[in-house]
XYZ file of N, CA and C in Angstrom:
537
model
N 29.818 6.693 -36.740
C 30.166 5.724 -35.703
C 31.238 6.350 -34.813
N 31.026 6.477 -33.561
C 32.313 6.603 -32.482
C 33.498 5.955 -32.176
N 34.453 6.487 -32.198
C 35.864 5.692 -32.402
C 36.025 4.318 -31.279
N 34.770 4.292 -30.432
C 35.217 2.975 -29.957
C 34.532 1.953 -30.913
N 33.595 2.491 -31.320
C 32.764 1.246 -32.177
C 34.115 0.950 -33.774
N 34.728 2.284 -33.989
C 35.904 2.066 -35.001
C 36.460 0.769 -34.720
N 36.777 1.103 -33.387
C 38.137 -0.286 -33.438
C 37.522 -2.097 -33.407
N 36.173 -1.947 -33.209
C 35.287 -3.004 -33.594
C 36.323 -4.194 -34.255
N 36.221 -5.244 -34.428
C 36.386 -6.097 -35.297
C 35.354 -6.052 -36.135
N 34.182 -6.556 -35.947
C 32.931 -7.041 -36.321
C 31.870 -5.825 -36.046
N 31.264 -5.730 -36.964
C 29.797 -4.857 -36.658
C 28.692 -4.659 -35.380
N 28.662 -3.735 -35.146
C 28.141 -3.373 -33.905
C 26.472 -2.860 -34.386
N 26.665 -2.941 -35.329
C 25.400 -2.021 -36.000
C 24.385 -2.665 -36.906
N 23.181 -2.662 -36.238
C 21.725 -3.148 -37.292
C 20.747 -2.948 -36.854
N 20.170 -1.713 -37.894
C 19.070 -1.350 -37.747
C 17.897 -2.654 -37.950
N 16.426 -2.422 -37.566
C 15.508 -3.319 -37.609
C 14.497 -2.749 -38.313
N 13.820 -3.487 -39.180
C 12.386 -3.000 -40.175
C 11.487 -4.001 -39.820
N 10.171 -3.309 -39.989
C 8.748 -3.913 -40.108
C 8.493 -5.214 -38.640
N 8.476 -5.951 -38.879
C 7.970 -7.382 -38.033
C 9.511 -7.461 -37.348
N 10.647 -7.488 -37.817
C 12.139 -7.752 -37.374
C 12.020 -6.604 -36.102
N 11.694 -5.584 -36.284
C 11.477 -4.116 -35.140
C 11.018 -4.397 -34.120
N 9.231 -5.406 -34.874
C 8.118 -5.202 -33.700
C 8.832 -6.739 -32.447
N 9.315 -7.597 -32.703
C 9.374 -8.655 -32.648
C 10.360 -8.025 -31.456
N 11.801 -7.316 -31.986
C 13.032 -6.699 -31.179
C 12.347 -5.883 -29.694
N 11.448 -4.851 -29.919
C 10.612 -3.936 -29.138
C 9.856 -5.447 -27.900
N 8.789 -6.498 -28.803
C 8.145 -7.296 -27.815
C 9.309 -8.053 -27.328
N 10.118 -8.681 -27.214
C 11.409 -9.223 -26.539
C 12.271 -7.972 -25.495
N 12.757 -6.901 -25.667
C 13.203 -6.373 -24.654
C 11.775 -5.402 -23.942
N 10.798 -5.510 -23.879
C 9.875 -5.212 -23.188
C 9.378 -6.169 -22.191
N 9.275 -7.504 -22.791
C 9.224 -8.910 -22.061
C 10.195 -8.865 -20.924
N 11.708 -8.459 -21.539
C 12.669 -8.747 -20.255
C 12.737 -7.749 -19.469
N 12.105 -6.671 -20.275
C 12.344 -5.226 -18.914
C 11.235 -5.553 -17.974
N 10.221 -5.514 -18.273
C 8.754 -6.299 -17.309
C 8.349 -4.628 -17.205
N 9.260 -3.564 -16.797
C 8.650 -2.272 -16.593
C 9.288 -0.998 -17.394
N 8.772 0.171 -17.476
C 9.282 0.967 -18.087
C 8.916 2.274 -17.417
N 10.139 3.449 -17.793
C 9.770 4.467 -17.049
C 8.943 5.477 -18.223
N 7.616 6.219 -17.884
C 6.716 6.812 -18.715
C 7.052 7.933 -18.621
N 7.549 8.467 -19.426
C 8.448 10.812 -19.264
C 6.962 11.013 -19.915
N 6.632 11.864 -19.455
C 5.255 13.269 -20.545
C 5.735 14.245 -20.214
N 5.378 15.296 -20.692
C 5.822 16.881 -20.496
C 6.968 16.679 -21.009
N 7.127 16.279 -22.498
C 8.346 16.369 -22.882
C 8.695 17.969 -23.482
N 7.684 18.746 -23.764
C 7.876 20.137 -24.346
C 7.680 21.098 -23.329
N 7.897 20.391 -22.048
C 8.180 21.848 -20.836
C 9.496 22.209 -21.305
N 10.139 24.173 -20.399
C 10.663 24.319 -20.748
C 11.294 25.017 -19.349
N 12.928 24.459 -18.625
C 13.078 24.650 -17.707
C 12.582 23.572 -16.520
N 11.627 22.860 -17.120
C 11.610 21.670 -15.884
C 11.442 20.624 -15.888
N 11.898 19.919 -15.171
C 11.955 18.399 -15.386
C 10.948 17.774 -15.883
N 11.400 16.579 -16.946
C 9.975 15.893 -17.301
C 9.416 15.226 -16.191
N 8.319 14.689 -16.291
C 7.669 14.117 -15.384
C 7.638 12.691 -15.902
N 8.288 11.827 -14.716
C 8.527 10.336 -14.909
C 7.923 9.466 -14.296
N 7.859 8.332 -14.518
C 7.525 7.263 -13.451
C 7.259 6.064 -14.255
N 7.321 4.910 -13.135
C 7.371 3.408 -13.759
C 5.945 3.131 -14.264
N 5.886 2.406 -15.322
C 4.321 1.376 -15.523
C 4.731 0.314 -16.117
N 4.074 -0.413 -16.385
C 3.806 -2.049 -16.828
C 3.231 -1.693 -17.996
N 4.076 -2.528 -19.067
C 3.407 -2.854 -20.499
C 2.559 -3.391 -20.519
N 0.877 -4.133 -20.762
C 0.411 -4.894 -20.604
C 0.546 -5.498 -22.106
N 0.523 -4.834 -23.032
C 0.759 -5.582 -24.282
C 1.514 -5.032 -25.538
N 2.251 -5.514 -26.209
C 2.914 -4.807 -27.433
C 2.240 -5.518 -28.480
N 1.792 -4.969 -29.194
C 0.607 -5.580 -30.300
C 1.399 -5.871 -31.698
N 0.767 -6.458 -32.665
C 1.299 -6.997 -33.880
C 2.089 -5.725 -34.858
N 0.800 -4.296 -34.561
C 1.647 -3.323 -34.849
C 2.541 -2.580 -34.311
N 3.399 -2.857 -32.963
C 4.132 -2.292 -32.261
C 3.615 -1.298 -30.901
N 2.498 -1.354 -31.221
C 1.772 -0.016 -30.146
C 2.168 -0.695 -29.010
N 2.251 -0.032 -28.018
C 2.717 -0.530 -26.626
C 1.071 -0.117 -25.539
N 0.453 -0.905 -24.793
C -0.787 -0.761 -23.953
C -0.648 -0.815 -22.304
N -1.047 0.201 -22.010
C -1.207 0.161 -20.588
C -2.894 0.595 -20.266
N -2.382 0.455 -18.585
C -3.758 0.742 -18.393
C -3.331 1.757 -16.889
N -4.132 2.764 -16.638
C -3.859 3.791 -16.229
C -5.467 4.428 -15.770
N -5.246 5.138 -14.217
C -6.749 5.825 -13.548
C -6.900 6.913 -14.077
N -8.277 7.304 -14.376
C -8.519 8.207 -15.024
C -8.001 9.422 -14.880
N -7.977 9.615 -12.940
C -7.603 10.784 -12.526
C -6.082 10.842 -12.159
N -5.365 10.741 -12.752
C -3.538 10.419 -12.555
C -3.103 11.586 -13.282
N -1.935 11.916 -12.777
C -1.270 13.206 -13.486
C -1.142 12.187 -14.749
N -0.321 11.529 -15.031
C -0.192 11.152 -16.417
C -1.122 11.532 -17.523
N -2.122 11.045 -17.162
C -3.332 11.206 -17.889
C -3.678 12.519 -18.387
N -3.521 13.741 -17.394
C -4.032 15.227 -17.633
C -2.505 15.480 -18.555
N -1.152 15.045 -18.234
C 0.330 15.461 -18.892
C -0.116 14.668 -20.474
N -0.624 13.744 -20.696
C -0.893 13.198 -22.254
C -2.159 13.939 -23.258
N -3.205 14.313 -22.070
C -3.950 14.704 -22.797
C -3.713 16.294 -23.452
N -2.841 17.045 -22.599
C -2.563 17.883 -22.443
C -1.459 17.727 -23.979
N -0.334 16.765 -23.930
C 0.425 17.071 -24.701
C 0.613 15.571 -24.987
N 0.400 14.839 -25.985
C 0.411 13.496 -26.229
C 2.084 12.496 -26.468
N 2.767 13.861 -26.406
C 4.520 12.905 -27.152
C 4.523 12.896 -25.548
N 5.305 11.196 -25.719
C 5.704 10.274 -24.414
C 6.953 10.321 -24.783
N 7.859 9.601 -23.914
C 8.967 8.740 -24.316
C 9.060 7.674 -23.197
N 9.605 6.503 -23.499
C 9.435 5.212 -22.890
C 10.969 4.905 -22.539
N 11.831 4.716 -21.477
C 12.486 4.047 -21.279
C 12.839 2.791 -21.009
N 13.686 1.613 -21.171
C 13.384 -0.085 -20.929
C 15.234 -0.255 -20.883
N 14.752 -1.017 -19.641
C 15.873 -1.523 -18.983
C 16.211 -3.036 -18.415
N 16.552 -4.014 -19.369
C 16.446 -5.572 -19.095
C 17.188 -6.088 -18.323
N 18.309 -5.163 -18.306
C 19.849 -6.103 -17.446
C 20.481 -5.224 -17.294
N 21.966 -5.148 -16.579
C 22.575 -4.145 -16.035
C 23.609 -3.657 -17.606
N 23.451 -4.898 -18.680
C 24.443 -4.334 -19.487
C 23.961 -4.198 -20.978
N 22.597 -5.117 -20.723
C 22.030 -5.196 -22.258
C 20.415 -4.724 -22.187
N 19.999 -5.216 -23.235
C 18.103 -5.098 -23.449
C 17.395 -3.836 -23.063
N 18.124 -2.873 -23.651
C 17.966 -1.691 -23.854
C 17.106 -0.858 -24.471
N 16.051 0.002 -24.574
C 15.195 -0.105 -25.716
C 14.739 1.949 -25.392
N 14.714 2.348 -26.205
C 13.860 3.555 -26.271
C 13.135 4.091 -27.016
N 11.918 4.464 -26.654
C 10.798 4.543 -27.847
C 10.145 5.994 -27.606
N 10.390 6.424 -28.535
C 9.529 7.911 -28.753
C 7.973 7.824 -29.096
N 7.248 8.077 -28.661
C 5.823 8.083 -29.867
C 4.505 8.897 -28.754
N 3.468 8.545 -29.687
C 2.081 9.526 -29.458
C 1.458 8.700 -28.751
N 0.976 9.351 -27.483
C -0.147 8.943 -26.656
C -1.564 8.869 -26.742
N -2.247 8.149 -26.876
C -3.799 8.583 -26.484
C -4.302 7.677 -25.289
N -5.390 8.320 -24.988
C -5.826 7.791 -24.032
C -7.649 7.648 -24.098
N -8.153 6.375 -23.770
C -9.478 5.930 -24.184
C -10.167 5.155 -23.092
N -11.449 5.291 -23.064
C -12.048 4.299 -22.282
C -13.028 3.142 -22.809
N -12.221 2.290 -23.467
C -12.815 1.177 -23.689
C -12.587 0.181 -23.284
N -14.149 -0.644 -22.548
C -14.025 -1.746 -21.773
C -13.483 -3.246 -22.191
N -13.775 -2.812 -23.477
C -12.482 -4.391 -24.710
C -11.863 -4.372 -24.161
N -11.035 -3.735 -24.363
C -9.679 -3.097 -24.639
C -9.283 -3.489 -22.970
N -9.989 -3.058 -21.960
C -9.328 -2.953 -20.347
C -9.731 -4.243 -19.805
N -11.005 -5.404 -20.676
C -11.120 -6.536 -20.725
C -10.005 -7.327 -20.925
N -9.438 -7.032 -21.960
C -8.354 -7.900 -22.991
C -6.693 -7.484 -21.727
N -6.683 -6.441 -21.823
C -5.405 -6.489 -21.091
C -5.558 -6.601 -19.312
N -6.453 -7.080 -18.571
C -6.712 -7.193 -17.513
C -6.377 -8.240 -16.571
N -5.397 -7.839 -15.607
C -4.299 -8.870 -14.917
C -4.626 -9.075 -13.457
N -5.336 -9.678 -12.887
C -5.650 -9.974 -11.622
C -4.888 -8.842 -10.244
N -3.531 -8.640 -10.651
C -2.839 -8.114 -10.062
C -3.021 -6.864 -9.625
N -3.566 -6.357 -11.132
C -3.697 -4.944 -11.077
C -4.929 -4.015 -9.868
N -5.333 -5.271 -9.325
C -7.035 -4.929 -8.276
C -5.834 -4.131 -7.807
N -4.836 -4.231 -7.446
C -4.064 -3.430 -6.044
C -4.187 -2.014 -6.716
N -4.023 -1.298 -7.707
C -4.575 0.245 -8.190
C -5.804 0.170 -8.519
N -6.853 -0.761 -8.928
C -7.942 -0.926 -9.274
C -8.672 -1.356 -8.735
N -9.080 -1.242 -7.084
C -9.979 -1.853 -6.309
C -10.874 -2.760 -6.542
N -11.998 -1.743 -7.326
C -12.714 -2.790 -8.036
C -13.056 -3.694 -9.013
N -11.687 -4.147 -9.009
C -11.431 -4.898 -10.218
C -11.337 -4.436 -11.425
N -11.681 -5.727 -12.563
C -11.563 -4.868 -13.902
C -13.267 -4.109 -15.000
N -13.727 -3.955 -13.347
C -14.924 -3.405 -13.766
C -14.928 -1.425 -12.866
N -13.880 -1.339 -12.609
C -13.153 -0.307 -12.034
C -13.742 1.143 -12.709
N -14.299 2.193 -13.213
C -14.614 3.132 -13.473
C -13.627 3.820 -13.609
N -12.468 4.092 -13.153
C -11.419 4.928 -13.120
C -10.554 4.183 -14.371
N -10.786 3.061 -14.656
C -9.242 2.559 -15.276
C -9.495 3.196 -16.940
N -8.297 3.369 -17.533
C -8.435 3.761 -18.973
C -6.998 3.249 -19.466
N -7.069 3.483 -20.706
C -6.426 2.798 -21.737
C -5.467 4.055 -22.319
N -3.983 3.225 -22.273
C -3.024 4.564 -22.795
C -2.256 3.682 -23.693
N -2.638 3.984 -24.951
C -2.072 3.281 -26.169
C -0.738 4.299 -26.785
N 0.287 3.553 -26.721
C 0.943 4.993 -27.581
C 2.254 3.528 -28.846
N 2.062 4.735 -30.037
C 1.807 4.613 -30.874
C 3.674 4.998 -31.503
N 4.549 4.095 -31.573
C 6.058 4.437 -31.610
C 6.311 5.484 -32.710
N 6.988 6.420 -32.885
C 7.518 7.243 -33.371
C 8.681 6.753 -33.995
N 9.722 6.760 -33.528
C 10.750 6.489 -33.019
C 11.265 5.668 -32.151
N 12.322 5.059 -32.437
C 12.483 3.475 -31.108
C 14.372 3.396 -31.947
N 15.033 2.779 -30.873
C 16.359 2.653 -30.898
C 16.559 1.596 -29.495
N 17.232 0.491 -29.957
C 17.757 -0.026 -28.909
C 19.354 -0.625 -28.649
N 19.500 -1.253 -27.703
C 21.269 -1.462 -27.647
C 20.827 -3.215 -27.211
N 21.808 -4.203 -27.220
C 21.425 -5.399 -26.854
C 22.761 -5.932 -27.168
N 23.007 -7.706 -26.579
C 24.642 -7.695 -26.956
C 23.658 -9.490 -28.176
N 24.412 -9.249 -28.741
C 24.147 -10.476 -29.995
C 24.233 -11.788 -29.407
N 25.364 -12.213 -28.459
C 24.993 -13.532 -27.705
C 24.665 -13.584 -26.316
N 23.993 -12.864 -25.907
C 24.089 -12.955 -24.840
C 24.675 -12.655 -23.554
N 24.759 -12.366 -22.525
C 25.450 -11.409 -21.361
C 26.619 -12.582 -21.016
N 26.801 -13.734 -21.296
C 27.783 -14.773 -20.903
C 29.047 -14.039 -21.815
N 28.172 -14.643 -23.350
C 29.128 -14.407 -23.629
C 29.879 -12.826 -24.240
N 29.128 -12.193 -23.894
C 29.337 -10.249 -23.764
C 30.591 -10.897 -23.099
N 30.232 -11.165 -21.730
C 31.438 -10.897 -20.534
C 32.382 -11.605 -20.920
N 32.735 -12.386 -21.362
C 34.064 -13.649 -22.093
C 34.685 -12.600 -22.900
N 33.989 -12.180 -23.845
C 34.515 -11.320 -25.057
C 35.298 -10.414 -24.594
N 34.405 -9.281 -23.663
C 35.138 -8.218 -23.129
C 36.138 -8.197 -22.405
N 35.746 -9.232 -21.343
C 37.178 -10.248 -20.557
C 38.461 -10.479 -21.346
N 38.329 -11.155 -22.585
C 39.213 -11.870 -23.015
C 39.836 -10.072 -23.987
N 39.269 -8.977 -24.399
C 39.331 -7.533 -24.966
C 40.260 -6.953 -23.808
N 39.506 -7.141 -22.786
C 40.338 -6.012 -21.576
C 41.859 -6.642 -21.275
N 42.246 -7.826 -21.424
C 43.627 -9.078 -21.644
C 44.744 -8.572 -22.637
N 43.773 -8.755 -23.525
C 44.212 -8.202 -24.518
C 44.723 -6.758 -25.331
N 44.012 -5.802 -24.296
C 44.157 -4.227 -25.110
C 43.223 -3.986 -26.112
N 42.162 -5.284 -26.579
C 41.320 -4.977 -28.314
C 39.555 -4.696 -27.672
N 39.336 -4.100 -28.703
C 37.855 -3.918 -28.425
C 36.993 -5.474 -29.057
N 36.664 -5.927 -28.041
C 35.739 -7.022 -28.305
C 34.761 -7.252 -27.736
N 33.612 -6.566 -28.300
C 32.726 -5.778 -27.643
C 31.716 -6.824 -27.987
N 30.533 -7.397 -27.672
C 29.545 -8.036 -28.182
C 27.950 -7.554 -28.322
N 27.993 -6.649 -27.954
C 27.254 -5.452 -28.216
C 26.494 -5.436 -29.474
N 25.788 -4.932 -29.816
C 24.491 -4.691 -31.074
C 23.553 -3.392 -30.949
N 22.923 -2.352 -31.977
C 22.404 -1.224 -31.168
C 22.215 -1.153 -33.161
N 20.590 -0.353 -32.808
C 20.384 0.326 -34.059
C 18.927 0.762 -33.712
N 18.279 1.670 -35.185
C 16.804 2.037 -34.791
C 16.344 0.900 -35.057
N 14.826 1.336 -35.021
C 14.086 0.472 -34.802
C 12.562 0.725 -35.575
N 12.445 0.784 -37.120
C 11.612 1.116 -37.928
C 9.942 0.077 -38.127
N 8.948 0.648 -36.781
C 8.408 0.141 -36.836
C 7.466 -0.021 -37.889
């Protein structure tokens, strides 16, 4: 633990298992609404390659689902090399989430049935009968998030009433995330 989390009063720290994980992951994915997608995580010398997508679903086992054109760099960067990493960003101070894991990518029409959002015609012209669209399931590895235990109100009271004071009263929460 880092010496600011030392001066803690109270615990800053809890990890999450099984359903407690998947449950933590579908809640700050809900509030992020988007996430940034890195591939080419094993280049060497150059930047990963990033960009935003939409969760369409986090499933009972944690897998996270999008949907993605066939012909997209993403697609050739996963097939090519399948470790992702997911960034999630809910609020300016909490709902934090990062998830390591394995990509694949599939074309099944279930699957682009089931997660299919009216919205999406704007990359998918022709709807969700689209030829290009495919399925990028990835599969958590690894996941760690940060979040404050009551809430951003009362985060800010705490820390308010900490910074008054000189004490760390942090309301903060952060651990892995064992899906």
């Amino acid at each position: 633990m880092d010496s600011i989390n030392k001066q803690q009063e109270e615990s800053n720290k809890k990890d999450l298992h099984g359903k407690e994980a998947i449950e933590k992951v579908k809640e700050l994915v809900n509030i992020a609404e988007a996430c940034f997608f890195c591939t080419d995580l094993n280049k060497v010398g150059v930047p990963l390659s990033i960009r935003p997508m939409a969760v369409q679903k986090v499933d009972d086992d944690g897998n996270l689902w999008f949907l993605s054109a066939s012909d997209s760099h993403k697609n050739e960067e996963v097939q090519r090399d399948p470790f992702v990493h997911l960034l999630f960003q809910g609020s300016k101070y909490a709902d934090f989430l990062n998830i390591y894991g394995l990509a694949s990518i599939v074309n099944d029409r279930e699957k682009i049935n089931e997660l299919w959002n009216p919205l999406l015609k704007t990359w998918f012209t022709e709807g969700k009968d689209d030829p290009r669209i495919r399925v990028i399931k990835v599969e958590p590895t690894e996941a760690y998030y940060w979040d404050n235990k009551h809430g951003n109100a009362v985060a800010f009271v705490k820390q308010s009433v900490g910074s008054i004071l000189g004490k760390t009263l942090d309301d903060s929460i952060e651990g892995k995330l064992d899906l």
